[in-house]
Amino acid sequence: MTDPRVQIDEQIAAGRYGEASAALEALWREKPSMLSVSFVESRVRRMADRVPLTACRMFFLRSFTVEPLLPFFKTEALLAGIDVTAECGQFGAYTQESMDPESALYRFRPDVVFLAVHLRSVAPELWEGGEAPARDEVIERTAGAVRNCVEQVRQRCGAHIVIQNFDCPADAPDGLLGDQSGAFHLVRAANEALKAAAQATRGCYVLDYDRFTSTVGRGHLNDERKWLTTRLPVRAELIPALAREWARFLRPLTGKTCKVLATDLDNTLWRGVLGEDGADRLQMDAEYPGASYRAVQRALKDLVRRGVILAVVSKNNPDEAMAVLNHHPDMLLRSGDFSALRINWNDKPANLREIARELNVGLDSIAFLDDNPAERTRVRAELPEVKVIEWPGDALDAPRTIRECGLFERLWLSAEDRERQTLYAQQRERAELAGQAGSLEEFYFSLQQRVTFEPVNARTLQRAAQLTQKTNQFNLTTRRCSEQEIAALMDDPGWMMATASVVDRFGDNGITGLVMAKFEDGACRIETFLLSCRVIGRTVETAMLAAVEQICARRGAREIRGWFIPTPKNAPARGMYAAHGFECIEEVEGRELWSRAAANGKAAPAWIQLTIEEKLLTSDQLFASA
Amino acid sequence: MTSYSLVLERVKAVVAETFQLPVEEVSEASSPDSIPAWDSLQHLMLVVGLEQEFAVEFSPEEVEELATVELIAELLVEKQESRAA
């Protein structure tokens, strides 16, 4: 057998990045080892020209040794397309570091602050046994220390904060007697307090370390010798597992999650091949072996609740397959659960491209599930952006594979996430009724528009001011600004001042859009949103809102708000917020305030190539009001 | 190859990875004296890397004895043999 490393290098050399990425992931999953760290890193970087990496700066405030975890953590991150730069604070100095505005923590300008405090550092008697302190005292000492630190960090910077909670000890000091009163009720009370602190703080999330240690096995995880000699709380063997658990947060924190799962049908959602076995002999009932496939369906239904959109890509006779989706008594999923259906004999990459277009998402937001290795290879070869889930050897393992692949992690749910599937279903029906969505789409595609979203700078300042003064039609608030006014806001880190330039197949339209927005209280307040009449009616505004949304994700804003102020001339802008999923939350003398959750919103239309200048994404002034 | 030389090659690879050195620059005599980056934190990284790679655990006393690549390889062979016995 060929050395997998040699094979991976050949695939990269041949430009077969999709296959190389899958092989790298398989190599790492088989044995995450120090000996693979450099190999994986260098190969992922080599492919970054086509599969770009997202940078993430991460600072660890900690009470224990985390360094041996970092090579594994960074490798997990790279496999998810995220390039982590990490720095660690001093042992046990998390309180001071969080309070000192000049500390290494703030100088580092982190995107994510990870707070790793071990129970043994703050309340050793809960771990080692001894006189149990009073409940209030424990909560104050444990959760209080962490909460204080979280508050300090939130006041001083807008980074995401992840708190690792406390794990229950491996040994119960009071034996069975302790069980009668709930052996670790104090630890659990401290964790409840941590959860409350996280929920009360914008951009703060809990990593449930207690769940992790119980899943792995506390007795197995704990290495007393390592703790006593090096303050490392886990056995060397389990370092890769913990690093992976930490890394699960990176996709949702950097916005690299999948929005769509496109699934095959035969031998994926049911056992059997519809075209050969017939509907009556398909198995997806509650008994083995059908139960494995039923569990896959259940896992997919769970994803829908998280706001993931389902789609079918299957080589089948459409009438037969629809009959199963609609009427088979053992199906948990129904056709209404799917927002796009491609049941035909076309090749799957072509179908996936169509799905991306229909659902308005990028190919890199699509995950693909198929039991057939040939189809997976084909998709990897043609569409390296699509995330192909590796189907396990035994279908019984498939639900866990889907849950643990990390592609669909969410840290919060917006109302829209819950409603998304309905929205798409309605959209599909409308498009089918109108019967002309295709031709309009074709028109949009034919324009080959490229939109560049960049901060207002000295060169574009004059044009920006001019746009506010001259634009009447597609102008949501018709606020007129002078150059000086814009110049003052340009340097204010609480503001996002961005222009949109549009290039299409007919030429360069120059700077034709402007957004001025203030980041405040976790919200992005759009003060000015306008589009020159040159580019009205070409969905440029959708791309601009998508850019705003991506910037919100990076800046930690969860809501987008904006006024519509009617004038005799700006009717073309009137429907914009409603058309993009906003809700009118206030109306004062004809002026309307619109709002929408910023999480996981619409992507840029598939027919527009959107570029956001990195500076807009990397500002560390996340909650400038603080 | 003897089991010692097999183990030695893997130890060199772990040492090279830990200290970010080309593997050719690691020899049996490599030690904290010859590798400047080999401080106490990096020693822990190395120990954890070895424990992982060889699926063994070192006692705190053994950790202190792992002062050269040769000593590391010898101790690992010893541990493997006692496990096989």
XYZ file of C-alpha atoms in Angstrom:
711
model
C 0.000 0.000 0.000
C 1.188 3.472 -0.798
C 2.252 5.657 2.097
C -0.737 7.958 2.686
C 1.636 10.934 3.022
C 3.083 10.300 -0.417
C -0.406 9.968 -1.821
C -1.524 13.237 -0.206
C 1.457 15.065 -1.693
C 0.631 13.665 -5.108
C -2.970 14.807 -4.792
C -1.904 18.295 -3.767
C 0.597 18.479 -6.614
C -2.183 17.487 -9.015
C -4.493 20.149 -7.591
C -6.884 17.537 -6.188
C -7.404 19.470 -2.978
C -10.766 17.985 -2.028
C -9.347 14.497 -1.963
C -6.122 15.618 -0.299
C -8.064 17.376 2.476
C -10.136 14.266 3.104
C -7.014 12.111 3.210
C -5.318 14.524 5.616
C -8.320 14.428 7.896
C -8.396 10.626 7.741
C -4.674 10.447 8.549
C -5.173 12.682 11.571
C -8.318 10.927 12.810
C -6.663 7.540 12.632
C -3.977 8.670 15.019
C -3.681 12.274 16.121
C 0.004 12.338 16.955
C 2.809 14.826 17.485
C 4.410 13.159 14.490
C 1.631 14.314 12.185
C 1.303 17.894 13.414
C 3.873 19.496 11.091
C 2.827 17.386 8.145
C -0.833 18.343 8.420
C -0.018 21.986 9.009
C 2.315 22.353 6.045
C -0.086 20.565 3.678
C -3.127 22.581 4.754
C -1.117 25.762 4.199
C -0.011 24.566 0.800
C -3.678 24.324 -0.231
C -4.631 27.718 1.159
C -4.617 29.286 -2.299
C -7.897 27.572 -3.148
C -9.250 26.746 0.316
C -8.423 29.926 2.244
C -7.783 29.872 5.981
C -9.570 32.121 8.462
C -7.280 33.706 11.033
C -8.229 33.487 14.710
C -6.246 34.924 17.612
C -6.845 33.091 20.817
C -5.686 33.917 24.327
C -5.816 31.371 27.131
C -6.394 32.685 30.639
C -5.667 29.698 32.778
C -4.969 28.083 36.093
C -3.387 24.933 34.668
C -0.982 23.744 31.971
C -2.497 23.936 28.514
C 0.630 24.051 26.344
C 0.779 20.344 25.427
C -2.743 20.658 24.069
C -1.943 23.495 21.708
C -0.269 21.616 18.835
C -3.285 19.315 18.689
C -5.711 22.182 19.031
C -4.079 24.111 16.211
C -4.082 21.068 13.968
C -7.786 20.478 14.583
C -8.354 24.136 13.755
C -6.385 23.949 10.524
C -8.395 20.939 9.402
C -11.466 23.137 9.873
C -9.839 25.883 7.793
C -8.955 28.068 10.763
C -5.464 29.360 11.408
C -5.095 29.851 15.159
C -2.463 32.045 16.740
C -2.457 31.232 20.450
C -0.914 32.818 23.497
C -1.170 31.767 27.133
C -1.404 33.899 30.227
C 0.600 33.229 33.387
C -0.455 30.395 35.671
C -3.265 31.442 37.934
C -2.931 35.109 36.943
C -6.243 35.258 35.110
C -7.754 37.760 37.546
C -4.878 40.239 37.334
C -4.539 39.821 33.594
C -8.216 40.456 33.027
C -8.126 43.602 35.175
C -4.982 45.187 33.790
C -5.694 47.009 30.519
C -1.973 46.858 29.724
C -1.687 43.103 30.243
C -0.482 40.648 27.618
C -4.103 39.610 27.158
C -5.250 42.941 25.765
C -2.018 43.691 23.945
C -2.533 40.431 22.078
C -5.870 41.681 20.651
C -7.593 38.322 20.798
C -10.612 37.240 18.776
C -11.353 34.627 21.397
C -10.491 34.525 25.088
C -10.542 31.031 26.537
C -10.900 30.840 30.287
C -9.483 27.585 31.574
C -9.770 27.460 35.343
C -9.706 24.110 37.076
C -11.849 23.320 40.086
C -8.729 22.226 41.967
C -7.268 25.698 41.613
C -10.222 27.528 43.141
C -11.852 25.004 45.460
C -9.438 22.121 46.094
C -11.518 20.783 48.998
C -14.341 19.930 46.592
C -11.923 17.712 44.752
C -9.740 16.288 47.454
C -12.294 15.973 50.240
C -12.336 17.629 53.631
C -14.778 19.875 55.390
C -17.311 20.957 52.772
C -17.721 24.713 52.707
C -21.131 26.364 52.610
C -22.902 26.399 49.274
C -22.911 30.182 48.906
C -19.257 30.380 49.735
C -18.384 27.760 47.121
C -20.374 29.481 44.425
C -18.807 32.807 45.264
C -15.298 31.408 45.285
C -15.567 29.295 42.131
C -18.104 30.859 39.840
C -17.470 34.290 41.337
C -13.805 34.210 40.328
C -14.706 33.262 36.782
C -17.598 35.690 36.538
C -15.434 38.563 37.694
C -12.876 37.705 35.070
C -15.539 37.502 32.350
C -16.905 40.904 33.295
C -13.449 42.442 33.187
C -12.714 40.995 29.768
C -16.078 42.090 28.395
C -15.533 45.643 29.594
C -12.136 45.870 27.984
C -12.498 44.052 24.713
C -15.087 42.554 22.439
C -13.521 39.138 21.914
C -15.676 36.061 22.197
C -15.257 34.441 25.589
C -15.349 30.701 26.171
C -15.499 29.443 29.753
C -14.530 25.893 30.528
C -16.719 24.763 33.405
C -15.716 22.586 36.362
C -15.544 18.839 36.171
C -16.654 16.639 39.025
C -13.793 14.742 40.656
C -12.969 11.204 39.675
C -13.250 9.968 43.258
C -16.133 10.593 45.613
C -14.625 11.590 48.986
C -17.665 10.504 51.004
C -18.387 7.269 49.206
C -21.963 6.065 49.137
C -22.926 8.431 51.904
C -22.092 11.324 49.618
C -24.331 9.839 46.932
C -27.320 10.105 49.250
C -27.071 13.871 49.289
C -25.855 14.187 45.701
C -22.109 13.739 45.828
C -21.090 16.662 43.687
C -23.997 18.992 44.157
C -21.665 21.848 45.042
C -19.707 21.439 41.802
C -22.957 21.352 39.880
C -24.195 24.468 41.676
C -20.981 26.254 40.721
C -21.508 25.199 37.110
C -25.060 26.519 37.155
C -23.688 29.852 38.338
C -21.134 29.829 35.520
C -23.859 29.157 32.991
C -25.878 32.083 34.333
C -22.819 34.339 34.100
C -22.250 33.299 30.487
C -25.876 33.866 29.572
C -25.753 37.320 31.104
C -22.721 38.319 29.053
C -22.701 39.084 25.357
C -20.529 36.771 23.306
C -19.761 34.439 26.196
C -20.201 30.667 25.958
C -19.711 27.642 28.170
C -17.566 24.688 27.253
C -19.099 21.855 29.241
C -15.925 20.228 30.486
C -17.917 18.233 33.013
C -19.871 16.610 30.173
C -16.648 15.958 28.302
C -14.920 14.284 31.253
C -17.917 12.119 32.029
C -18.168 11.024 28.386
C -14.487 10.111 28.248
C -14.543 8.631 31.742
C -13.264 10.658 34.671
C -11.271 7.843 36.180
C -9.572 7.324 32.862
C -8.996 11.011 32.132
C -7.486 11.994 35.409
C -3.730 11.645 35.826
C -2.840 12.498 39.396
C 0.895 12.329 38.803
C 0.728 14.770 35.928
C -1.390 17.134 37.959
C 0.913 17.043 40.955
C 4.126 17.429 38.979
C 3.101 19.613 36.040
C -0.455 20.890 36.655
C -1.661 19.100 33.560
C -5.173 17.819 34.367
C -5.458 15.110 31.721
C -3.647 11.957 30.766
C -1.409 12.332 27.695
C -3.460 9.803 25.796
C -6.565 12.003 26.028
C -4.961 15.273 25.016
C -6.094 14.920 21.387
C -9.698 14.328 22.475
C -9.754 17.416 24.688
C -8.064 19.511 22.011
C -10.786 18.435 19.603
C -13.479 19.358 22.095
C -11.991 22.840 22.434
C -11.700 23.190 18.680
C -15.420 22.511 18.194
C -16.016 26.120 19.221
C -13.896 27.542 16.441
C -16.259 26.939 13.524
C -19.234 28.716 15.064
C -17.019 31.486 16.492
C -15.453 32.216 13.115
C -18.626 31.676 11.125
C -17.300 28.618 9.306
C -20.308 26.418 9.811
C -22.395 24.724 7.155
C -25.864 26.028 6.475
C -27.059 23.183 4.281
C -26.834 19.415 4.467
C -27.421 17.764 1.096
C -28.143 14.075 1.524
C -28.425 10.996 -0.625
C -31.433 8.657 -0.160
C -30.636 4.995 -0.951
C -28.628 3.295 1.791
C -28.289 6.660 3.520
C -31.774 7.592 4.744
C -33.003 4.031 4.345
C -31.533 0.611 3.852
C -32.017 -0.625 0.319
C -32.119 0.728 -3.211
C -35.522 2.066 -4.163
C -35.166 1.383 -7.901
C -34.212 -2.254 -7.327
C -35.859 -3.313 -4.084
C -39.077 -1.311 -4.382
C -40.577 0.938 -1.708
C -42.033 -1.940 0.301
C -38.676 -3.482 0.991
C -36.861 -0.377 2.150
C -35.882 -0.542 5.820
C -36.041 2.440 8.163
C -38.181 1.000 10.927
C -37.433 0.834 14.637
C -35.800 -2.626 14.472
C -32.260 -3.475 13.467
C -31.032 -2.990 10.746
C -33.605 -0.363 9.730
C -33.037 1.397 13.062
C -29.598 2.622 11.963
C -31.161 4.548 9.100
C -34.014 5.763 11.234
C -31.376 7.173 13.589
C -29.734 8.982 10.655
C -33.105 10.566 9.865
C -33.494 11.577 13.495
C -30.024 13.157 13.503
C -30.996 15.157 10.410
C -34.226 16.279 12.045
C -32.180 17.490 15.014
C -30.085 19.559 12.619
C -33.230 21.215 11.263
C -34.010 22.362 14.793
C -30.594 24.023 14.822
C -31.491 25.974 11.700
C -29.665 23.734 9.220
C -31.376 23.429 5.839
C -31.791 19.957 4.369
C -31.652 19.115 0.681
C -31.868 15.856 -1.268
C -29.406 14.877 -3.995
C -30.311 11.427 -5.193
C -30.095 9.385 -8.355
C -33.593 8.017 -8.491
C -36.860 8.126 -10.345
C -38.335 11.361 -8.909
C -41.942 10.096 -8.739
C -40.991 6.953 -6.858
C -38.719 8.807 -4.458
C -41.306 11.505 -3.766
C -43.860 8.807 -3.011
C -41.541 7.379 -0.346
C -40.776 10.850 1.061
C -44.464 11.684 1.231
C -46.136 8.432 2.172
C -43.826 5.699 3.436
C -45.087 4.896 6.959
C -41.598 4.480 8.446
C -40.142 7.773 7.238
C -39.374 10.325 9.953
C -38.359 12.960 7.430
C -40.931 14.154 4.911
C -40.525 16.093 1.702
C -41.484 19.272 3.582
C -38.339 18.900 5.701
C -36.234 19.469 2.601
C -35.790 22.934 1.182
C -34.371 21.792 -2.151
C -34.820 18.525 -4.004
C -32.593 17.189 -6.781
C -33.883 13.713 -7.536
C -32.710 12.957 -11.059
C -29.958 11.190 -12.979
C -27.635 14.170 -13.281
C -24.248 14.051 -11.667
C -24.140 15.145 -8.054
C -21.656 18.023 -8.364
C -23.973 19.669 -10.916
C -26.936 19.134 -8.604
C -25.029 20.588 -5.663
C -24.162 23.677 -7.692
C -27.835 24.125 -8.477
C -28.771 23.722 -4.835
C -26.252 26.405 -3.861
C -27.823 28.726 -6.390
C -31.392 27.919 -5.417
C -30.776 28.358 -1.690
C -28.512 31.348 -2.137
C -25.589 29.897 -0.222
C -21.955 29.436 -1.098
C -20.688 25.955 -1.931
C -18.518 26.164 1.178
C -21.686 26.309 3.294
C -22.878 22.951 1.987
C -22.168 19.588 3.589
C -22.736 16.393 1.621
C -23.820 13.038 3.042
C -23.672 9.917 0.906
C -22.901 6.275 1.660
C -21.349 5.783 -1.772
C -17.574 6.388 -1.744
C -17.501 6.979 -5.502
C -19.989 9.854 -5.193
C -18.031 11.322 -2.312
C -14.807 11.191 -4.301
C -16.513 12.771 -7.304
C -17.835 15.658 -5.204
C -14.467 16.149 -3.508
C -12.726 16.180 -6.859
C -15.056 18.664 -8.525
C -16.179 20.794 -5.601
C -13.395 20.983 -3.020
C -15.354 23.728 -1.211
C -18.181 21.342 -0.315
C -17.698 19.584 3.032
C -18.048 15.883 2.395
C -18.938 13.862 5.483
C -17.097 10.560 5.626
C -19.747 7.832 5.872
C -18.645 5.235 8.447
C -18.182 1.569 7.669
C -21.228 0.664 9.732
C -24.449 2.650 9.274
C -25.068 2.348 13.013
C -22.190 4.798 13.540
C -23.534 7.321 11.046
C -25.694 9.373 13.467
C -22.688 9.969 15.699
C -20.549 10.860 12.704
C -23.114 13.487 11.713
C -23.357 14.896 15.230
C -19.628 14.982 15.816
C -18.442 16.267 12.455
C -18.507 19.801 13.879
C -19.820 21.322 10.650
C -23.200 22.255 12.100
C -22.222 23.612 15.501
C -24.208 26.630 16.641
C -23.684 28.640 19.824
C -26.967 30.483 19.636
C -30.206 30.198 17.698
C -32.031 33.114 16.212
C -35.758 33.133 15.609
C -34.879 32.965 11.944
C -32.876 29.783 12.434
C -35.961 28.132 13.794
C -38.090 29.420 10.947
C -35.595 29.070 8.175
C -36.842 25.836 6.763
C -40.384 27.231 6.433
C -39.067 30.356 4.772
C -37.212 28.334 2.199
C -40.161 26.064 1.573
C -42.334 29.117 0.880
C -39.699 30.573 -1.345
C -39.582 27.347 -3.317
C -43.323 27.348 -3.764
C -43.319 30.954 -4.915
C -40.573 30.255 -7.383
C -42.412 27.233 -8.707
C -45.605 29.266 -9.090
C -43.962 32.164 -10.778
C -42.043 29.764 -12.969
C -39.674 32.505 -13.934
C -37.206 32.593 -11.093
C -34.820 30.752 -13.346
C -34.755 33.422 -16.014
C -34.203 36.253 -13.545
C -31.435 34.244 -11.948
C -29.914 33.671 -15.339
C -29.928 37.412 -15.877
C -28.174 37.972 -12.555
C -25.617 35.323 -13.339
C -25.034 36.761 -16.780
C -24.010 40.088 -15.235
C -20.969 38.487 -13.537
C -20.997 41.064 -10.774
C -18.125 41.472 -8.365
C -18.781 43.552 -5.272
C -15.925 44.819 -3.105
C -16.735 46.057 0.359
C -13.993 48.153 1.915
C -13.554 50.781 4.621
C -13.900 54.407 3.632
C -10.382 55.807 3.313
C -8.735 59.072 2.378
C -9.031 58.217 -1.305
C -12.748 57.394 -1.214
C -13.862 59.899 1.418
C -14.999 62.495 -1.083
C -17.032 60.023 -3.110
C -18.653 58.695 0.070
C -19.781 62.164 1.093
C -20.990 62.825 -2.427
C -23.098 59.685 -2.403
C -24.849 60.754 0.798
C -25.581 64.132 -0.731
C -26.756 63.006 -4.159
C -28.488 59.685 -3.722
C -32.250 60.012 -3.484
C -33.860 56.807 -4.656
C -32.235 53.828 -2.990
C -31.411 55.654 0.203
C -32.909 54.308 3.410
C -32.403 57.347 5.626
C -31.344 60.146 3.216
C -28.851 61.520 5.734
C -26.588 64.060 4.087
C -23.025 64.109 5.389
C -20.059 66.365 4.844
C -16.568 65.065 4.244
C -15.545 66.221 7.719
C -18.402 64.363 9.340
C -17.455 61.187 7.536
C -13.760 61.719 8.246
C -14.484 61.960 11.975
C -16.463 58.701 11.976
C -13.878 56.964 9.783
C -11.436 56.942 12.676
C -14.009 55.979 15.261
C -13.599 52.266 15.964
C -17.226 52.011 17.051
C -18.295 52.787 13.502
C -18.157 50.754 10.367
C -17.895 53.008 7.349
C -17.785 50.986 4.183
C -18.160 51.519 0.479
C -19.255 48.967 -2.073
C -17.762 49.018 -5.562
C -19.386 47.020 -8.305
C -17.664 45.616 -11.363
C -19.636 43.653 -13.933
C -19.076 42.182 -17.348
C -19.762 45.560 -18.908
C -17.200 47.403 -16.857
C -16.449 49.122 -13.600
C -19.326 50.998 -11.958
C -17.006 52.412 -9.317
C -18.104 53.138 -5.778
C -21.862 52.799 -5.894
C -22.877 51.808 -2.375
C -22.293 53.073 1.139
C -23.035 51.699 4.587
C -22.443 53.643 7.782
C -23.218 51.706 10.924
C -22.533 51.959 14.592
C -21.696 48.913 16.716
C -23.320 49.384 20.053
C -24.760 47.122 22.746
C -24.158 44.010 20.692
C -26.092 45.447 17.775
C -25.113 46.882 14.441
C -27.128 50.076 13.923
C -27.242 51.060 10.292
C -27.397 54.841 10.036
C -26.874 55.123 6.304
C -27.491 52.527 3.621
C -27.587 53.654 0.034
C -27.090 52.452 -3.487
C -26.486 54.566 -6.558
C -29.249 54.230 -9.150
C -26.697 52.747 -11.552
C -26.901 49.433 -9.770
C -30.451 49.267 -8.452
C -32.366 46.062 -9.111
C -29.348 43.802 -9.335
C -29.345 42.461 -5.747
C -26.207 44.421 -4.827
C -27.963 45.415 -1.599
C -28.243 41.723 -0.672
C -24.505 41.343 -1.061
C -23.937 44.469 1.031
C -26.179 43.163 3.804
C -24.355 39.831 3.654
C -21.087 41.732 4.098
C -22.544 43.610 7.065
C -23.660 40.299 8.486
C -20.234 38.714 8.146
C -18.683 41.719 9.840
C -21.285 41.398 12.612
C -20.283 37.771 13.080
C -16.664 38.788 13.495
C -17.466 41.711 15.736
C -19.838 39.710 17.888
C -22.939 41.776 17.076
C -26.079 39.705 17.195
C -28.596 42.108 15.809
C -28.831 44.442 12.849
C -31.091 47.463 13.086
C -31.877 50.212 10.681
C -34.383 52.972 10.043
C -36.338 53.521 6.914
C -37.223 57.196 6.627
C -39.625 57.816 3.749
C -39.112 60.766 1.386
C -40.976 61.639 -1.809
C -38.235 59.942 -3.803
C -36.991 56.869 -1.956
C -39.795 54.370 -2.632
C -37.308 51.948 -4.310
C -35.629 51.418 -0.937
C -38.846 50.924 0.991
C -39.052 47.126 0.829
C -35.391 46.403 1.422
C -35.462 45.416 5.073
C -38.654 43.400 4.722
C -37.173 41.569 1.733
C -34.159 40.547 3.779
C -35.916 39.033 6.738
C -36.061 42.116 8.960
C -39.043 42.858 11.156
C -40.490 46.278 11.745
C -40.256 46.834 15.497
C -41.153 50.478 15.784
C -42.989 53.088 13.779
C -42.850 56.808 14.517
C -44.550 59.276 12.197
C -44.047 57.120 9.127
C -40.455 56.262 10.052
C -39.889 52.575 10.503
C -37.256 50.823 12.633
C -36.380 47.387 11.311
C -34.451 44.663 13.091
C -33.098 41.224 12.475
C -30.869 38.758 14.286
C -27.415 38.899 12.761
C -26.586 35.221 13.152
C -26.505 32.889 10.190
C -28.390 35.150 7.883
C -28.521 35.312 4.136
C -25.355 34.761 2.219
C -24.400 36.934 -0.694
C -26.323 35.851 -3.781
C -24.608 33.039 -5.646
C -24.314 35.268 -8.701
C -22.301 37.952 -6.936
C -18.695 37.491 -6.024
C -18.343 39.388 -2.775
C -14.981 40.480 -1.389
C -14.746 42.053 2.033
C -11.543 43.825 2.827
C -9.840 42.117 5.725
C -9.586 45.351 7.738
C -13.347 45.437 8.118
C -13.286 41.964 9.586
C -10.303 42.239 11.858
C -11.178 45.264 13.949
C -10.965 44.318 17.586
C -13.311 47.063 18.701
C -16.262 44.828 19.059
C -18.379 46.632 21.546
C -17.063 50.084 21.276
C -19.550 51.526 23.712
C -17.787 49.765 26.599
C 16.666 -3.373 12.846
C 16.805 -4.006 16.552
C 13.966 -2.831 18.716
C 16.338 -0.211 20.166
C 17.106 1.337 16.807
C 13.420 1.295 15.820
C 12.494 3.055 19.032
C 15.399 5.462 18.611
C 14.164 6.594 15.210
C 10.690 7.330 16.564
C 12.133 9.150 19.574
C 14.222 11.317 17.260
C 11.097 12.111 15.268
C 9.190 13.177 18.392
C 12.149 15.266 19.588
C 12.460 16.901 16.167
C 8.741 17.691 16.105
C 8.729 19.032 19.667
C 11.665 21.384 19.140
C 10.845 22.112 15.499
C 14.191 20.801 14.257
C 15.083 18.804 11.147
C 15.270 15.180 12.257
C 18.864 14.917 10.946
C 19.955 17.359 13.626
C 18.791 15.061 16.414
C 21.219 12.417 17.645
C 21.469 9.981 20.545
C 23.526 12.572 22.397
C 20.957 15.366 21.993
C 20.096 16.861 25.366
C 19.004 20.123 26.971
C 22.643 21.185 26.657
C 22.715 20.775 22.888
C 19.154 21.939 22.167
C 18.663 25.451 23.584
C 14.843 25.302 23.326
C 14.768 22.283 25.662
C 13.538 24.040 28.809
C 11.244 22.657 31.486
C 8.046 23.474 29.603
C 9.368 21.925 26.395
C 10.463 18.927 28.439
C 6.838 18.462 29.471
C 5.751 18.801 25.839
C 8.295 16.152 24.925
C 7.211 13.809 27.710
C 3.556 14.129 26.714
C 4.464 13.588 23.059
C 6.395 10.441 23.946
C 3.655 9.104 26.197
C 1.219 9.578 23.384
C 3.344 8.148 20.652
C 4.463 5.094 22.608
C 1.282 4.657 24.672
C 3.239 4.601 27.928
C 3.293 6.674 31.072
C 6.371 7.917 32.854
C 6.561 8.318 36.613
C 7.744 11.701 37.924
C 11.079 10.069 38.760
C 11.460 8.735 35.239
C 10.565 12.116 33.771
C 13.620 13.577 35.502
C 15.876 10.880 34.091
C 14.974 11.554 30.468
C 18.003 13.774 29.952
C 19.248 12.603 26.533
C 17.702 11.009 23.462
C 19.659 7.847 24.209
C 18.320 7.607 27.772
C 14.800 8.152 26.497
C 15.099 5.368 23.917
C 16.605 2.982 26.461
C 13.857 3.602 28.981
C 11.181 3.120 26.328
C 12.675 -0.199 25.234
C 12.751 -1.285 28.854
C 9.120 -0.296 29.324
C 8.059 -2.091 26.158
C 9.898 -5.256 27.193
C 8.413 -5.278 30.675
C 4.983 -4.839 29.127
C 5.576 -7.706 26.689
C 6.817 -9.996 29.482
